[in-house]
Coordinates of C-alpha atoms and ligand atoms in Angstrom, one line a residue:
X4 CA -46.2 120.1 -44.0
X5 CA -44.5 119.4 -47.2
X6 CA -41.8 116.7 -47.8
X7 CA -39.1 119.5 -48.2
X8 CA -40.0 121.1 -44.9
X9 CA -39.8 118.0 -43.3
X10 CA -36.2 117.3 -44.7
X11 CA -35.2 120.6 -43.6
X12 CA -36.5 119.6 -40.2
X13 CA -34.5 116.5 -40.2
X14 CA -31.4 118.8 -40.4
X15 CA -32.5 121.0 -37.6
X16 CA -34.2 118.4 -35.6
X17 CA -33.6 120.2 -32.3
X18 CA -36.1 122.9 -33.5
X19 CA -38.9 121.1 -34.9
X20 CA -39.6 118.0 -33.0
X21 CA -43.1 119.0 -32.5
X22 CA -43.6 120.0 -36.1
X23 CA -42.2 116.7 -37.2
X24 CA -44.9 114.8 -35.3
X25 CA -47.5 116.2 -37.7
X26 CA -46.2 115.4 -41.3
X27 CA -49.3 115.5 -43.7
X28 CA -47.6 113.7 -46.3
X29 CA -44.7 111.3 -46.7
X30 CA -42.6 109.6 -49.5
X31 CA -42.9 105.9 -49.7
X32 CA -40.8 103.4 -51.5
X33 CA -41.2 99.8 -52.4
X34 CA -38.6 97.6 -54.4
X35 CA -39.4 94.7 -56.3
X36 CA -36.3 92.4 -56.2
X37 CA -35.1 89.6 -58.6
X38 CA -33.9 87.6 -55.7
X39 CA -30.6 85.6 -56.1
X40 CA -31.7 82.1 -55.1
X41 CA -29.3 79.7 -53.3
X42 CA -28.2 76.8 -55.8
X43 CA -29.6 74.0 -53.6
X44 CA -32.0 74.6 -51.0
X45 CA -32.9 71.3 -49.5
X46 CA -29.7 70.4 -47.7
X47 CA -27.9 72.8 -45.2
X48 CA -24.8 74.8 -46.2
X49 CA -22.4 76.4 -43.9
X50 CA -23.1 79.8 -42.2
X51 CA -20.5 81.4 -44.2
X52 CA -22.1 80.3 -47.4
X53 CA -25.4 81.4 -46.3
X54 CA -24.2 84.8 -45.3
X55 CA -22.2 85.1 -48.8
X56 CA -25.7 84.4 -50.4
X57 CA -27.5 86.9 -48.3
X58 CA -24.9 89.6 -48.9
X59 CA -25.4 89.3 -52.5
X60 CA -29.0 90.1 -52.2
X61 CA -28.2 92.8 -49.6
X62 CA -25.9 94.5 -52.1
X63 CA -28.8 94.8 -54.5
X64 CA -31.1 96.1 -51.8
X65 CA -28.5 98.4 -50.6
X66 CA -28.7 100.0 -54.2
X67 CA -32.4 100.5 -53.9
X68 CA -32.4 101.8 -50.5
X69 CA -29.8 104.4 -51.1
X70 CA -31.6 105.4 -54.3
X71 CA -34.7 105.7 -52.5
X72 CA -33.4 107.9 -50.0
X73 CA -31.6 110.2 -52.3
X74 CA -35.1 110.6 -54.0
X75 CA -36.5 111.6 -50.5
X76 CA -38.2 108.5 -49.6
X77 CA -38.9 108.2 -45.7
X78 CA -39.5 104.6 -45.9
X79 CA -38.7 101.5 -48.0
X80 CA -40.3 98.1 -48.2
X81 CA -38.4 95.1 -49.6
X82 CA -40.0 91.8 -50.3
X83 CA -40.6 88.6 -48.6
X84 CA -37.8 86.0 -49.1
X85 CA -35.7 88.8 -50.8
X86 CA -32.6 88.1 -48.9
X87 CA -32.4 84.3 -49.0
X88 CA -34.9 82.8 -51.5
X89 CA -37.5 80.3 -50.8
X90 CA -38.4 76.7 -51.1
X91 CA -36.1 75.4 -48.4
X92 CA -36.4 72.4 -46.0
X93 CA -36.5 73.1 -42.2
X94 CA -32.9 72.3 -41.8
X95 CA -31.8 73.9 -45.0
X96 CA -33.1 77.4 -43.9
X97 CA -31.4 77.0 -40.4
X98 CA -27.9 78.6 -41.3
X99 CA -29.7 81.7 -42.7
X100 CA -31.6 82.5 -39.4
X101 CA -30.6 84.9 -36.6
X102 CA -32.0 85.4 -33.3
X103 CA -34.0 88.7 -33.7
X104 CA -34.9 90.2 -30.3
X105 CA -38.1 92.0 -29.0
X106 CA -37.8 95.5 -30.3
X107 CA -38.5 96.6 -26.6
X108 CA -34.7 96.0 -26.0
X109 CA -34.0 99.1 -27.7
X110 CA -31.2 98.1 -29.9
X111 CA -29.4 99.8 -32.7
X112 CA -27.4 96.9 -34.3
X113 CA -25.2 99.2 -36.2
X114 CA -23.9 100.8 -33.2
X115 CA -23.9 97.6 -30.9
X116 CA -23.5 94.6 -33.3
X117 CA -22.6 91.9 -30.8
X118 CA -25.3 92.6 -28.1
X119 CA -27.4 89.5 -29.3
X120 CA -24.9 87.1 -30.6
X121 CA -23.8 86.8 -34.2
X122 CA -26.5 89.0 -36.3
X123 CA -24.7 90.3 -39.5
X124 CA -27.7 90.8 -41.5
X125 CA -29.6 92.8 -38.8
X126 CA -26.3 94.9 -38.4
X127 CA -26.1 95.6 -42.2
X128 CA -30.0 96.4 -42.5
X129 CA -29.5 98.6 -39.5
X130 CA -26.6 100.5 -40.9
X131 CA -28.2 100.9 -44.3
X132 CA -31.2 102.5 -42.4
X133 CA -29.0 104.7 -40.4
X134 CA -26.5 105.6 -43.2
X135 CA -29.3 106.7 -45.6
X136 CA -31.7 108.1 -42.8
X137 CA -34.5 106.2 -44.0
X138 CA -37.0 103.6 -42.4
X139 CA -36.1 100.0 -43.8
X140 CA -38.6 97.3 -43.9
X141 CA -37.0 93.7 -44.6
X142 CA -38.0 90.1 -44.3
X143 CA -35.6 87.6 -42.6
X144 CA -35.7 84.5 -40.4
X145 CA -35.8 84.4 -36.7
X146 CA -34.8 81.4 -34.6
X147 CA -36.0 80.8 -31.1
X148 CA -34.8 77.7 -28.8
X149 CA -37.6 75.8 -27.0
X150 CA -37.6 72.7 -25.0
X151 CA -39.8 69.8 -23.7
X152 CA -41.4 71.9 -21.1
X153 CA -43.2 73.5 -24.2
X154 CA -45.5 70.8 -25.5
X155 CA -45.5 72.6 -29.0
X156 CA -41.7 72.7 -29.2
X157 CA -40.8 71.1 -32.6
X158 CA -38.5 67.8 -32.3
X159 CA -35.4 69.9 -33.4
X160 CA -35.7 72.1 -30.3
X161 CA -36.2 75.4 -32.0
X162 CA -39.0 77.6 -33.5
X163 CA -38.3 79.1 -36.9
X164 CA -40.1 82.1 -37.9
X165 CA -40.8 84.0 -41.3
X166 CA -40.2 87.5 -39.9
X167 CA -40.5 91.0 -41.0
X168 CA -38.2 93.7 -39.3
X169 CA -38.3 97.4 -39.4
X170 CA -35.3 99.7 -38.7
X171 CA -36.1 103.4 -38.2
X172 CA -34.0 106.2 -39.7
X173 CA -31.4 106.0 -36.8
X174 CA -31.1 102.1 -37.5
X175 CA -33.0 101.1 -34.4
X176 CA -35.0 98.1 -34.5
X177 CA -38.5 99.1 -33.9
X178 CA -40.7 96.3 -35.2
X179 CA -40.7 92.5 -35.5
X180 CA -43.5 90.5 -37.0
X181 CA -43.7 86.7 -37.2
X182 CA -46.0 85.8 -40.1
X183 CA -49.2 83.9 -38.9
X184 CA -50.7 82.5 -42.1
X185 CA -47.9 80.4 -43.7
X186 CA -48.5 79.2 -47.2
X187 CA -48.9 75.4 -47.7
X188 CA -45.2 74.8 -48.8
X189 CA -43.7 76.8 -46.1
X190 CA -42.6 73.8 -44.2
X191 CA -39.3 75.5 -43.2
X192 CA -41.3 77.9 -40.7
X193 CA -43.6 77.9 -37.8
X194 CA -46.5 80.0 -37.2
X195 CA -46.6 81.8 -33.8
X196 CA -48.9 80.5 -31.2
X197 CA -51.1 83.6 -31.2
X198 CA -51.3 86.3 -34.0
X199 CA -49.1 89.3 -33.4
X200 CA -50.3 92.8 -34.0
X201 CA -47.4 94.8 -34.6
X202 CA -47.6 98.5 -35.0
X203 CA -45.4 101.6 -34.7
X204 CA -45.9 105.2 -35.0
X205 CA -43.8 107.7 -37.0
X206 CA -43.9 111.4 -37.7
X207 CA -45.8 110.3 -40.8
X208 CA -48.6 108.2 -39.4
X209 CA -49.2 104.8 -37.7
X210 CA -47.9 101.7 -39.3
X211 CA -49.0 98.2 -39.1
X212 CA -47.2 95.2 -40.8
X213 CA -48.1 91.6 -42.2
X214 CA -47.0 89.2 -44.7
X215 CA -48.2 87.7 -48.1
X216 CA -50.8 85.1 -47.4
X217 CA -51.9 87.0 -44.2
X218 CA -53.8 89.3 -46.5
X219 CA -56.6 86.7 -47.0
X220 CA -57.5 86.4 -43.1
X221 CA -58.7 88.4 -40.4
X222 CA -55.8 88.2 -38.1
X223 CA -53.6 90.2 -38.0
X224 CA -54.6 92.1 -41.1
X225 CA -58.2 93.2 -40.6
X226 CA -57.6 93.9 -36.9
X227 CA -54.6 96.3 -37.4
X228 CA -56.9 98.4 -39.5
X229 CA -60.1 98.0 -37.6
X230 CA -58.9 97.8 -33.9
X231 CA -55.3 99.4 -34.2
X232 CA -56.3 102.1 -36.7
X233 CA -53.1 102.1 -38.7
X234 CA -52.8 104.6 -41.6
X235 CA -50.4 102.6 -43.6
X236 CA -49.8 98.7 -44.1
X237 CA -46.2 97.5 -44.9
X238 CA -46.5 94.3 -47.0
X239 CA -43.4 92.1 -47.9
X240 CA -44.7 89.4 -50.2
X241 CA -43.7 86.6 -52.5
X242 CA -46.8 86.5 -54.4
X243 CA -47.6 84.5 -57.5
X244 CA -50.3 85.8 -59.8
X245 CA -53.7 83.9 -60.0
X246 CA -56.0 85.3 -62.6
X247 CA -58.8 86.5 -62.4
X248 CA -59.2 87.7 -59.0
X249 CA -55.9 87.2 -57.1
X250 CA -53.2 89.0 -59.0
X251 CA -50.8 91.0 -56.9
X252 CA -51.4 94.5 -58.2
X253 CA -55.3 93.8 -58.6
X254 CA -55.9 92.3 -55.1
X255 CA -53.4 94.3 -53.0
X256 CA -54.8 97.6 -54.5
X257 CA -58.2 96.4 -53.9
X258 CA -57.5 95.6 -50.3
X259 CA -56.2 99.1 -49.8
X260 CA -59.4 100.6 -51.1
X261 CA -61.8 98.3 -49.4
X262 CA -60.0 98.9 -45.9
X263 CA -59.3 102.4 -46.4
X264 CA -55.5 102.3 -45.8
X265 CA -52.4 103.0 -47.6
X266 CA -50.7 99.9 -48.7
X267 CA -47.1 99.3 -49.6
X268 CA -46.6 96.0 -51.4
X269 CA -43.3 94.8 -52.3
X270 CA -43.1 91.5 -54.4
X271 CA -40.1 89.4 -55.5
X272 CA -39.5 89.5 -59.2
X273 CA -39.5 86.0 -60.7
X274 CA -41.5 86.5 -63.9
X275 CA -41.2 82.8 -65.1
X276 CA -43.2 81.8 -62.0
X277 CA -45.7 84.6 -62.6
X278 CA -44.2 86.4 -59.4
X279 CA -44.2 90.1 -60.1
X280 CA -46.4 93.1 -59.1
X281 CA -45.6 95.5 -56.4
X282 CA -47.2 98.9 -55.7
X283 CA -47.9 101.9 -53.6
X284 CA -51.7 102.2 -53.1
X285 CA -53.8 104.9 -51.6
X286 CA -57.4 104.0 -50.6
X287 CA -58.7 106.3 -53.3
X288 CA -56.4 105.0 -56.1
X289 CA -53.1 103.3 -56.8
X290 CA -50.2 105.9 -56.9
X291 CA -47.6 103.7 -58.4
X292 CA -47.4 100.1 -59.5
X293 CA -45.3 97.8 -61.4
X294 CA -46.0 94.5 -63.4
X295 CA -43.4 93.1 -65.6
X296 CA -43.3 89.6 -67.2
X297 CA -40.6 90.5 -69.9
X298 CA -37.5 91.4 -68.1
X299 CA -35.3 90.0 -65.2
X300 CA -34.8 93.3 -63.7
X301 CA -35.7 94.8 -60.3
X302 CA -37.7 97.9 -60.0
X303 CA -37.9 100.9 -57.4
X304 CA -41.2 102.6 -57.2
X305 CA -41.5 105.8 -55.2
X306 CA -44.6 108.1 -54.5
X307 CA -46.0 110.5 -52.1
X308 CA -48.9 109.5 -49.9
X309 CA -51.1 111.2 -47.2
X310 CA -49.8 110.5 -43.7
X311 CA -53.5 109.9 -42.5
X312 CA -55.7 109.0 -45.4
X313 CA -59.3 109.4 -45.2
X314 CA -61.9 106.9 -46.6
X315 CA -65.6 107.3 -46.1
X316 CA -67.7 104.3 -44.9
X317 CA -69.4 102.2 -47.3
X318 CA -72.4 100.0 -46.9
X319 CA -71.7 97.3 -49.3
X320 CA -75.3 95.9 -49.6
X321 CA -77.2 99.1 -49.5
X322 CA -78.0 99.8 -53.1
X323 CA -78.2 96.0 -54.3
X324 CA -80.7 95.0 -51.6
X325 CA -82.8 98.2 -52.5
X326 CA -83.6 97.2 -56.0
X327 CA -85.9 94.6 -57.3
X328 CA -84.2 91.3 -58.6
X329 CA -85.2 90.3 -62.2
X330 CA -84.8 86.5 -62.4
X331 CA -82.5 85.3 -65.2
X332 CA -82.5 81.6 -63.9
X333 CA -83.1 80.2 -67.5
X334 CA -79.9 82.0 -68.7
X335 CA -77.6 80.7 -65.9
X336 CA -74.7 78.5 -66.2
X337 CA -71.9 77.3 -63.8
X338 CA -68.1 77.5 -64.4
X339 CA -64.9 77.5 -62.2
X340 CA -62.7 80.4 -61.2
X341 CA -59.8 79.3 -59.2
X342 CA -61.4 76.1 -57.9
X343 CA -64.7 77.8 -56.9
X344 CA -67.9 77.1 -59.0
X345 CA -69.6 80.4 -59.8
X346 CA -73.1 80.9 -61.2
X347 CA -72.9 83.1 -64.4
X348 CA -74.9 84.9 -66.9
X349 CA -73.5 85.8 -70.3
X350 CA -73.5 89.5 -71.3
X351 CA -75.3 89.2 -74.6
X352 CA -75.8 92.9 -75.5
X353 CA -73.6 95.8 -76.1
X354 CA -75.4 97.4 -73.1
X355 CA -77.5 95.8 -70.4
X356 CA -78.8 95.4 -66.8
X357 CA -78.1 91.9 -65.4
X358 CA -78.6 90.1 -62.2
X359 CA -77.1 86.7 -61.0
X360 CA -77.5 85.0 -57.6
X361 CA -75.8 82.3 -55.6
X362 CA -76.9 81.3 -52.2
X363 CA -77.3 84.6 -50.2
X364 CA -75.5 86.8 -52.8
X365 CA -77.2 88.6 -55.6
X366 CA -74.9 90.5 -58.0
X367 CA -76.3 93.3 -60.2
X368 CA -74.4 94.9 -63.2
X369 CA -75.3 97.8 -65.4
X370 CA -72.9 98.3 -68.3
X371 CA -72.3 99.4 -71.6
X372 CA -69.4 98.2 -73.8
X373 CA -67.7 100.4 -76.5
X374 CA -68.4 97.5 -79.0
X375 CA -70.0 93.9 -78.9
X376 CA -67.3 91.9 -80.5
X377 CA -68.2 88.4 -81.7
X378 CA -64.8 87.0 -80.9
X379 CA -65.1 87.8 -77.1
X380 CA -67.4 86.6 -74.4
X381 CA -68.0 88.5 -71.1
X382 CA -70.0 87.1 -68.1
X383 CA -71.5 88.3 -64.8
X384 CA -70.8 85.9 -62.1
X385 CA -71.7 85.3 -58.3
X386 CA -69.9 83.0 -55.8
X387 CA -70.9 82.4 -52.2
X388 CA -69.1 79.6 -50.4
X389 CA -65.9 78.3 -48.8
X390 CA -62.9 78.2 -50.8
X391 CA -60.9 75.1 -49.7
X392 CA -57.9 74.5 -51.8
X393 CA -54.6 76.2 -50.8
X394 CA -56.4 77.5 -47.6
X395 CA -59.8 77.7 -46.2
X396 CA -61.6 81.0 -46.6
X397 CA -65.3 82.0 -47.1
X398 CA -65.7 84.2 -50.1
X399 CA -68.7 86.2 -51.5
X400 CA -67.7 87.6 -55.1
X401 CA -69.6 89.5 -57.6
X402 CA -67.6 89.5 -61.0
X403 CA -67.7 90.7 -64.5
X404 CA -65.1 89.1 -66.2
X405 CA -63.8 88.2 -69.8
X406 CA -64.1 84.3 -70.6
X407 CA -60.9 82.8 -72.0
X408 CA -62.7 82.0 -75.2
X409 CA -66.2 82.3 -76.4
X410 CA -66.9 78.8 -74.8
X411 CA -68.8 79.4 -71.7
X412 CA -67.0 76.8 -69.9
X413 CA -64.0 78.8 -70.0
X414 CA -65.5 81.7 -67.9
X415 CA -63.3 82.1 -64.8
X416 CA -60.2 80.6 -66.4
X417 CA -57.1 82.5 -66.4
X418 CA -56.8 84.9 -69.2
X419 CA -54.6 88.0 -69.5
X420 CA -55.6 89.9 -72.5
X421 CA -58.7 91.4 -73.9
X422 CA -60.0 93.8 -76.6
X423 CA -63.5 94.9 -75.3
X424 CA -63.3 98.4 -73.6
X425 CA -66.3 99.4 -71.6
X426 CA -68.1 102.9 -71.8
X427 CA -69.6 102.2 -68.3
X428 CA -70.2 99.8 -65.6
X429 CA -71.8 99.8 -62.1
X430 CA -71.5 96.5 -60.1
X431 CA -73.1 95.7 -56.6
X432 CA -74.0 92.9 -54.6
X433 CA -76.1 92.0 -51.5
X434 CA -73.1 91.3 -49.5
X435 CA -73.3 89.9 -45.9
X436 CA -70.1 91.4 -44.9
X437 CA -68.4 94.6 -44.4
X438 CA -65.1 93.5 -45.9
X439 CA -65.4 94.0 -49.7
X440 CA -62.3 94.7 -51.9
X441 CA -63.1 96.3 -55.2
X442 CA -61.0 95.4 -58.1
X443 CA -60.8 96.5 -61.6
X444 CA -58.1 94.8 -64.0
X445 CA -57.4 95.7 -67.6
X446 CA -55.8 93.8 -70.4
X447 CA -52.2 92.7 -70.0
X448 CA -52.8 92.9 -66.3
X449 CA -52.9 96.8 -65.7
X450 CA -54.7 98.9 -63.1
X451 CA -57.1 101.7 -63.9
X452 CA -56.2 104.5 -61.4
X453 CA -58.7 107.2 -61.1
X454 CA -61.1 105.4 -63.4
X455 CA -63.5 104.1 -60.9
X456 CA -65.0 104.7 -57.5
X457 CA -67.0 103.2 -54.9
X458 CA -70.3 104.9 -53.6
X459 CA -71.4 104.9 -50.0
X460 CA -74.3 102.6 -51.0
X461 CA -71.8 99.9 -52.3
X462 CA -71.7 100.4 -56.1
X463 CA -68.3 100.0 -57.9
X464 CA -68.8 102.4 -60.9
X465 CA -66.8 103.7 -63.8
X466 CA -66.1 107.5 -63.7
X467 CA -65.3 107.5 -67.5
X468 CA -64.8 104.9 -70.3
X469 CA -62.1 102.4 -69.5
X470 CA -58.8 103.3 -70.8
X471 CA -58.1 99.7 -71.9
X472 CA -60.0 96.5 -72.6
X473 CA -61.3 94.9 -69.5
X474 CA -60.3 91.6 -67.8
X475 CA -62.3 92.0 -64.7
X476 CA -64.5 94.2 -62.5
X477 CA -64.9 92.4 -59.2
X478 CA -66.2 92.9 -55.8
X479 CA -64.1 90.5 -53.6
X480 CA -66.0 89.9 -50.4
X481 CA -64.5 88.0 -47.4
X482 CA -66.8 86.4 -44.7
X483 CA -64.4 85.8 -41.9
X484 CA -66.6 84.5 -39.3
X485 CA -67.6 81.4 -41.8
X486 CA -64.1 80.3 -42.3
X487 CA -64.1 77.7 -39.6
X488 CA -67.4 75.9 -41.0
X489 CA -66.1 72.7 -42.5
X490 CA -68.8 71.3 -44.8
X491 CA -67.2 70.0 -47.9
X492 CA -69.7 69.7 -50.6
X493 CA -70.4 66.1 -51.7
X494 CA -71.7 66.8 -55.2
X495 CA -70.2 65.5 -58.3
X496 CA -67.6 68.2 -58.5
X497 CA -65.6 67.0 -55.6
X498 CA -63.8 64.2 -57.6
X499 CA -62.8 66.6 -60.5
X500 CA -61.6 68.9 -57.9
X501 CA -59.5 66.3 -56.4
X502 CA -57.8 65.6 -59.6
X503 CA -57.2 69.2 -60.4
X504 CA -55.8 69.4 -57.0
X505 CA -53.2 66.8 -57.7
X506 CA -52.4 68.3 -61.1
X507 CA -52.0 71.7 -59.7
X508 CA -49.9 70.9 -56.4
X509 CA -46.6 71.6 -57.7
X510 CA -47.7 75.0 -59.1
X511 CA -49.7 75.5 -55.9
X512 CA -46.5 75.2 -54.0
X513 CA -45.1 78.2 -55.2
X514 CA -48.4 80.4 -54.6
X515 CA -48.6 83.0 -52.0
X516 CA -45.5 82.5 -50.2
Ligands
LIG896 C1 -24.3 78.6 -57.9 O1 -23.5 77.7 -58.8 C2 -22.9 78.3 -59.8 C3 -22.1 77.1 -60.6 O2 -21.6 76.3 -59.8 C4 -22.0 79.4 -59.2 O3 -21.3 80.1 -60.2 C5 -22.7 80.3 -58.4 O4 -22.0 81.4 -57.8 C6 -23.5 79.6 -57.4 N1 -24.5 80.6 -56.8 C7 -24.6 80.7 -55.5 C8 -25.7 81.7 -55.0 O5 -24.1 80.0 -54.9
LIG897 C1 -22.1 103.8 -43.5 O1 -21.4 105.1 -43.8 C2 -20.1 104.9 -43.2 C3 -19.4 106.2 -43.3 O2 -19.9 106.9 -44.5 C4 -19.4 103.8 -44.0 O3 -18.0 103.6 -43.5 C5 -20.1 102.5 -43.9 O4 -19.5 101.5 -44.6 C6 -21.5 102.6 -44.3 N1 -22.1 101.4 -44.0 C7 -23.1 101.0 -44.8 C8 -23.7 99.5 -44.3 O5 -23.4 101.4 -45.8
LIG898 C1 -36.0 74.9 -20.8 O1 -36.6 74.5 -19.5 C2 -36.0 75.0 -18.4 C3 -36.8 74.5 -17.3 O2 -36.8 73.3 -17.4 C4 -36.1 76.6 -18.5 O3 -35.6 77.0 -17.3 C5 -35.5 77.2 -19.7 O4 -35.7 78.5 -19.8 C6 -36.1 76.5 -20.8 N1 -35.4 77.0 -22.1 C7 -36.1 77.4 -23.1 C8 -35.3 78.0 -24.2 O5 -37.2 77.5 -23.2
LIG899 C1 -76.8 98.5 -45.1 O1 -77.8 98.9 -45.8 C2 -78.9 97.8 -45.6 C3 -79.9 98.2 -46.6 O2 -80.3 99.6 -46.7 C4 -79.4 97.9 -44.1 O3 -80.4 96.9 -44.0 C5 -78.3 97.7 -43.2 O4 -78.7 97.7 -41.9 C6 -77.0 98.5 -43.4 N1 -75.8 98.1 -42.8 C7 -75.2 98.8 -42.0 C8 -73.9 98.1 -41.3 O5 -75.4 100.0 -41.9
LIG900 C1 -82.3 97.3 -63.7 O1 -83.1 96.3 -63.3 C2 -83.4 96.5 -62.0 C3 -84.3 95.2 -61.6 O2 -85.2 94.8 -62.3 C4 -84.4 97.8 -61.9 O3 -84.7 98.0 -60.7 C5 -83.6 98.9 -62.4 O4 -84.4 100.0 -62.5 C6 -83.0 98.7 -63.8 N1 -82.1 99.8 -64.1 C7 -82.0 100.2 -65.5 C8 -81.1 101.2 -65.7 O5 -82.7 99.8 -66.3
LIG901 C1 -73.7 71.3 -44.6 O1 -74.2 70.7 -46.0 C2 -75.5 70.1 -45.8 C3 -76.0 69.6 -47.1 O2 -75.7 70.8 -48.2 C4 -76.6 71.1 -45.1 O3 -77.8 70.4 -45.1 C5 -76.0 71.6 -43.9 O4 -76.9 72.4 -43.3 C6 -74.7 72.1 -43.9 N1 -74.0 72.3 -42.5 C7 -73.5 73.6 -42.3 C8 -73.0 73.6 -40.8 O5 -73.4 74.4 -43.0

């Protein structure tokens, strides 16, 4: 059933309830918002001042919501921290919080604003959804009193949660999700005791929701797809790009492809902090994306998606474990990408067939460059180990990347421009996990929709010559069951890592909120 048919249904809903339950496609919107930050976020302001600031941001979001609805969108996602900003102390965020009830109470705040105390932000979001007849996804703060009978109750007698809410097209609160994996600097919030698996059904598929740093962990993110079988993930985020492997558009689109779901990623827009990159991603390819480090403007993205996307199963190790390994030990070198020490080999020829291994992971690359430039160096790298800097997570990564300079020690360092196009590539690895996220990132941080595919035996390969110069082609694997194993390496690298960590800490504080 087409979108226009469904809209017609909405007008005559009495006649087509059953039809509306089987919409094949829907129109999704995400809004990248240049959040208006409070002036001082470390000491508390009055409720009135807090609400005034939140209404300034809501004025902007209202424009995006009504514009999306006019263009036929069924649902719009707005970013994490979009309504009050970020980097608060625990006390300073308090005047911005509202009591958000469990959606089971069956509440339309727009119709019944006083039912759960003073909740002006929920009321306004509900009215926006209802007035424009569109599902609205937003990120706000929840507060819940607790007392000494609860041993984990914080000293100030309340839990404070980073919370996503969803209002349906009648303005009803239908979902509430408390963020599980808080980022290091989010001391203003508490994590729930147990991960929450929040889903809801619509005429256009089953939805699940999680927030920002959650994407790197198993719960709730992977479980929503694997166990709850959602079709589409809603993802409010405040994401700072980390090249080469953790740019917003690169990693979020890769997660959609690796997990076989639609993924609606809405980021805040603060280009000076490298916070930009939103998108509407289907499992086969990005449908719309936005990355802008030049302007201060917000951006509305709209695209049609399948309500129930289909994605064939992939065995990520099948091809790589079927071929013979040609040892290149004598050409290997070590270099660091985002605190992790990779084993690399340099791509010396215009064309080649290379292997590099680290621990249990061997990565294979077949490639052909359009030209072999003397002023650019590319390398194939492997990493199999526990990342321990801003969070603890076990990775298995195979990556083709452009080194920052022709000095091999810069392979893995952040670089966002390149000049070498590739005529073809095929990358695979002997992964010990079924959770592998395929990324292709082109010069100036661009995606390459429709230019590559993954085969059922686990090869990430080009369908045509790349449309732009290549920054990285990566298979980013997560081995969730090894996250708990703490075995900090005692080699000579630890000392320099600690020094880097100290230097990086102010930067890290803004990462992945
Ligand atoms: C921040 O302070 C400036 C100057 O004092 C004022 O003009 C502006 O409205 C304030 N912004 C907010 C969000 O309070
Ligand atoms: C919703 O629409 C009504 C009637 O058109 C209007 O009075 C009200 O201000 C609108 N509310 C919002 C939040 O846009
Ligand atoms: C505080 O403890 C009392 C029992 O001592 C309990 O009845 C009450 O519900 C608790 N309040 C909260 C907010 O947990
Ligand atoms: C993937 O392929 C490898 C090699 O062909 C095989 O040993 C393994 O059992 C397969 N894994 C799954 C989950 O099917
Ligand atoms: C690449 O090298 C592997 C391992 O030696 C070999 O099995 C494979 O046939 C080679 N492929 C090409 C295209 O040369
Ligand atoms: C920890 O590291 C040591 C030295 O590399 C190794 O011998 C040991 O098996 C490791 N332990 C675990 C639990 O991985």
